[in-house]
Coordinates of C-alpha atoms and ligand atoms in Angstrom, one line a residue:
M1 CA 11.2 15.2 0.1
P2 CA 11.5 18.6 -1.5
T3 CA 11.0 21.6 0.8
S4 CA 8.1 22.9 -1.3
R5 CA 5.8 20.3 0.2
K6 CA 5.3 20.6 3.9
P7 CA 5.5 17.2 5.6
I8 CA 2.3 16.0 7.2
I9 CA 2.2 13.4 10.0
S10 CA -1.2 12.1 10.9
G11 CA -2.2 10.0 13.9
N12 CA -5.0 7.6 13.2
W13 CA -6.2 6.4 16.6
K14 CA -8.7 3.9 15.0
M15 CA -11.1 2.6 17.8
N16 CA -8.8 3.5 20.7
L17 CA -8.9 6.1 23.5
N18 CA -12.1 7.3 25.1
H19 CA -12.7 11.1 25.3
F20 CA -11.0 11.4 28.7
E21 CA -7.9 9.6 27.4
A22 CA -8.1 11.6 24.2
I23 CA -7.9 14.9 26.0
Q24 CA -4.8 13.8 28.0
T25 CA -3.2 12.4 24.9
V26 CA -3.5 15.6 22.8
Q27 CA -2.3 17.8 25.7
K28 CA 0.7 15.5 26.3
L29 CA 1.4 15.3 22.6
H30 CA 1.3 19.1 22.1
Y31 CA 3.4 19.7 25.2
S32 CA 6.1 17.3 24.0
I33 CA 6.5 18.9 20.5
P34 CA 8.6 22.1 20.5
K35 CA 6.5 25.0 19.2
E36 CA 8.8 25.7 16.2
V37 CA 8.3 22.2 14.8
F38 CA 4.8 23.1 13.8
D39 CA 6.1 25.6 11.3
K40 CA 7.9 22.7 9.6
V41 CA 5.4 19.9 9.9
D42 CA 1.6 19.7 9.8
V43 CA 0.4 17.4 12.6
S44 CA -3.1 15.9 12.7
V45 CA -4.9 13.7 15.1
H46 CA -7.9 11.5 14.1
P47 CA -9.7 10.4 17.2
P48 CA -12.9 8.3 17.3
F49 CA -16.1 10.3 16.7
T50 CA -17.1 10.2 20.3
D51 CA -13.9 12.2 21.2
I52 CA -14.0 14.8 18.5
R53 CA -16.0 17.5 20.3
S54 CA -13.8 17.1 23.4
V55 CA -10.6 17.3 21.4
Q56 CA -11.9 20.3 19.4
T57 CA -12.6 22.1 22.7
V58 CA -9.0 21.5 24.0
I59 CA -7.4 22.5 20.7
E60 CA -9.5 25.8 20.7
A61 CA -9.2 26.6 24.4
D62 CA -5.5 25.9 24.7
D63 CA -4.7 27.2 21.1
L64 CA -2.9 24.0 20.1
D65 CA -1.2 23.8 16.8
L66 CA -2.7 20.3 16.1
L67 CA -5.1 19.8 13.2
L68 CA -8.3 18.0 14.1
G69 CA -9.1 15.0 11.9
A70 CA -11.7 12.3 11.5
Q71 CA -11.3 8.7 10.4
H72 CA -14.2 8.6 7.9
C73 CA -17.6 10.1 7.0
H74 CA -20.6 9.5 4.8
W75 CA -21.0 11.4 1.5
D76 CA -24.5 12.8 2.1
D77 CA -25.0 15.9 4.3
K78 CA -27.9 14.2 6.3
G79 CA -30.6 11.6 6.1
A80 CA -31.6 8.1 7.0
F81 CA -28.2 6.5 7.4
T82 CA -28.2 5.0 10.9
G83 CA -24.8 5.2 12.6
E84 CA -23.2 7.2 9.8
I85 CA -21.5 10.6 10.2
S86 CA -22.2 13.7 8.1
P87 CA -19.3 15.6 6.6
A88 CA -21.2 18.7 7.3
F89 CA -21.3 17.9 11.0
L90 CA -17.5 17.3 11.0
A91 CA -16.9 20.6 9.3
K92 CA -19.0 22.3 12.0
L93 CA -16.7 20.9 14.6
D94 CA -13.7 22.4 12.8
V95 CA -12.4 19.1 11.5
K96 CA -9.7 19.9 8.9
L97 CA -8.8 16.5 7.5
V98 CA -10.8 13.3 7.0
V99 CA -9.3 9.9 6.2
C100 CA -11.2 8.0 3.6
G101 CA -10.8 4.6 1.9
H102 CA -8.7 3.2 4.8
S103 CA -8.1 -0.5 4.1
E104 CA -9.9 -1.4 7.3
R105 CA -13.0 0.4 6.0
R106 CA -12.7 -1.3 2.6
D107 CA -12.0 -4.8 3.9
L108 CA -14.2 -4.9 7.1
F109 CA -17.0 -2.6 6.1
G110 CA -17.3 -3.1 2.3
E111 CA -16.2 0.4 1.1
T112 CA -15.7 0.4 -2.7
D113 CA -13.6 2.7 -4.9
E114 CA -16.9 4.4 -5.9
M115 CA -17.9 5.1 -2.3
V116 CA -14.4 6.5 -1.6
N117 CA -14.7 8.8 -4.5
K118 CA -18.1 10.1 -3.3
K119 CA -16.5 10.7 0.1
V120 CA -13.6 12.6 -1.3
H121 CA -16.0 14.9 -3.1
A122 CA -18.1 15.4 0.0
I123 CA -15.1 16.2 2.1
F124 CA -14.1 18.9 -0.3
K125 CA -17.6 20.2 -0.5
H126 CA -17.5 21.0 3.2
G127 CA -14.1 22.7 3.0
M128 CA -12.0 19.9 4.5
T129 CA -9.1 18.0 3.1
P130 CA -9.2 14.2 2.3
I131 CA -6.5 11.8 3.2
M132 CA -7.3 9.2 0.7
C133 CA -5.8 5.8 1.4
C134 CA -4.7 3.1 -1.0
G135 CA -2.7 -0.1 -0.7
E136 CA -2.2 -3.7 -1.7
S137 CA -2.7 -7.0 0.1
L138 CA 0.2 -9.4 0.7
D139 CA -1.2 -11.7 -2.1
E140 CA -1.3 -8.8 -4.5
R141 CA 2.2 -7.8 -3.6
E142 CA 3.5 -11.4 -4.1
A143 CA 1.7 -11.6 -7.4
G144 CA 3.5 -8.5 -8.6
E145 CA 0.2 -6.5 -8.7
T146 CA 1.1 -3.7 -6.2
E147 CA 1.2 -0.8 -8.7
A148 CA -1.8 -2.0 -10.7
K149 CA -3.9 -2.3 -7.5
V150 CA -2.8 1.0 -6.0
L151 CA -3.0 3.0 -9.2
T152 CA -6.5 1.7 -9.9
Q153 CA -7.6 2.8 -6.4
V154 CA -6.0 6.2 -6.9
A155 CA -7.6 6.8 -10.3
A156 CA -11.0 5.8 -9.1
G157 CA -10.7 7.9 -5.9
L158 CA -9.7 11.0 -7.8
A159 CA -12.4 10.7 -10.5
K160 CA -14.1 14.0 -11.5
L161 CA -12.0 16.1 -9.1
Q162 CA -10.6 19.5 -10.1
A163 CA -6.8 19.8 -10.5
D164 CA -6.6 22.3 -7.6
Q165 CA -8.5 19.9 -5.3
V166 CA -6.1 17.1 -6.1
A167 CA -3.1 19.5 -5.5
S168 CA -4.4 20.3 -2.0
M169 CA -5.2 16.8 -0.9
V170 CA -3.2 14.0 0.8
I171 CA -2.9 10.5 -0.5
A172 CA -1.8 7.8 1.9
Y173 CA -0.1 4.7 0.6
E174 CA -0.6 1.9 3.2
P175 CA 0.3 -1.6 2.2
I176 CA -2.3 -3.7 4.0
W177 CA 0.3 -6.3 5.1
A178 CA 2.2 -3.7 6.9
I179 CA -0.7 -2.3 9.0
G180 CA -0.5 -3.2 12.6
T181 CA 1.9 -6.1 11.9
G182 CA 5.2 -4.6 12.8
K183 CA 6.3 -5.2 9.2
T184 CA 7.1 -2.1 7.2
A185 CA 7.7 -1.6 3.5
T186 CA 11.4 -0.8 3.0
A187 CA 12.0 2.8 2.4
D188 CA 12.9 1.9 -1.2
D189 CA 9.6 0.0 -1.7
A190 CA 7.6 2.9 -0.1
Q191 CA 9.4 5.4 -2.4
A192 CA 8.8 3.3 -5.5
V193 CA 5.0 3.1 -4.9
C194 CA 4.8 6.8 -3.8
K195 CA 6.7 7.8 -7.0
A196 CA 4.3 5.7 -9.1
I197 CA 1.3 7.4 -7.4
R198 CA 2.8 10.9 -8.1
G199 CA 3.5 9.8 -11.7
A200 CA -0.2 8.7 -12.2
V201 CA -1.4 12.0 -10.6
G202 CA 0.8 13.9 -13.0
A203 CA -0.4 12.0 -16.0
Q204 CA -4.0 12.7 -15.1
F205 CA -3.8 16.3 -13.7
G206 CA -0.5 17.7 -14.8
S207 CA 3.0 18.1 -13.4
D208 CA 2.2 21.1 -11.1
V209 CA -0.5 19.0 -9.4
A210 CA 1.9 16.1 -9.1
A211 CA 4.5 18.3 -7.5
A212 CA 2.0 19.7 -5.0
V213 CA 0.0 16.6 -3.8
R214 CA 1.3 15.2 -0.5
I215 CA 1.8 11.5 -0.3
Q216 CA 2.1 9.7 3.1
Y217 CA 3.3 6.3 3.8
G218 CA 1.5 4.2 6.5
G219 CA 2.1 0.8 8.0
S220 CA 3.9 0.2 11.3
V221 CA 5.6 3.5 11.2
K222 CA 7.7 4.1 14.3
A223 CA 10.2 6.8 15.3
G224 CA 13.0 4.5 14.3
T225 CA 11.8 4.2 10.7
T226 CA 10.8 7.8 10.2
V227 CA 14.1 9.3 9.2
E228 CA 14.8 6.9 6.3
L229 CA 11.2 7.1 5.1
M230 CA 11.1 10.9 5.2
A231 CA 14.4 11.0 3.2
Q232 CA 12.6 9.5 0.2
P233 CA 11.9 12.1 -2.4
D234 CA 8.2 11.1 -2.9
V235 CA 7.3 10.4 0.7
D236 CA 5.9 13.6 2.3
G237 CA 4.7 12.2 5.6
A238 CA 3.2 9.3 7.5
L239 CA -0.2 8.0 8.5
V240 CA 0.5 6.5 11.9
G241 CA -1.7 4.0 13.7
G242 CA -0.4 2.2 16.8
A243 CA 2.5 4.5 17.5
S244 CA 0.2 7.6 17.5
L245 CA -1.4 6.3 20.7
D246 CA 1.8 7.0 22.6
P247 CA 2.4 10.8 22.7
D248 CA 6.2 10.4 23.3
E249 CA 6.7 8.1 20.3
F250 CA 4.4 10.1 18.1
S251 CA 6.2 13.3 19.1
R252 CA 9.5 11.7 18.1
I253 CA 8.0 10.8 14.7
V254 CA 6.9 14.4 14.2
Q255 CA 10.2 15.8 15.2
F256 CA 12.1 13.4 12.9
A257 CA 9.9 14.5 10.1
A258 CA 10.8 18.2 10.8
D259 CA 14.6 17.6 10.5
Ligands
13P301 P1 -0.1 1.0 12.2 O1 0.8 2.2 12.3 O2 -0.6 0.6 13.5 O3 0.5 -0.1 11.4 O4 -1.4 1.5 11.4 C1 -1.3 2.1 10.2 C2 -2.6 2.6 9.7 O5 -3.4 1.9 9.3 C3 -2.8 4.1 9.8 O6 -4.0 4.5 9.2

């Protein structure tokens, strides 16, 4: 990746680690990453909602260089939405980055492209940065529909955004068949789709925006696959699930991304 874009490695813990475990994990993670690495790589953690206040307190009290993230949010500030989470409340907890449109939210909880777009706008409204996910299923890949699917999701998710907003955000390409399966896209395949995403952003918002937007790859990322992925010109980081639960492994991913 070009040096003008700072790599970003994000740990999506999904529904794992209670708030005690979360505190231990962030402390261990921070301890195992040399201080100077944070100048070269942005590192975010996305704990379950019940952990966020505890993790925020640790990050503030110990002055950690980790960015606090969330895994999703609603698009309204408040109201009768039982069980939902307000983006305003997340911002109040100093959350910096919010994942939206993850395939698990789309497939298991019925999130549509339109809902994802509303969330992206809401996340920006509260001064946070979206990590907007996209990705194809195995059937779509085998039918040769990868780019069509991914670019449709990206165009819908970016609807009605300002160019400077798109330039500042993160897009995560996560092929669904590679999530939690141990199968990863080859570095070439990841590069091809990330390049197509950057091209589509450029066509819609201009070349400066395309050059600025950061694109992550996600799907069974491990320390062993990070170097080759990060060597791809259009891959600017990783959205890491399972491997982010292990501070030693996640720390290695972060450090490889800094090299
Ligand atoms: P895994 O790294 O466990 O495949 O998860 C990827 C993911 O979905 C991150 O959001």
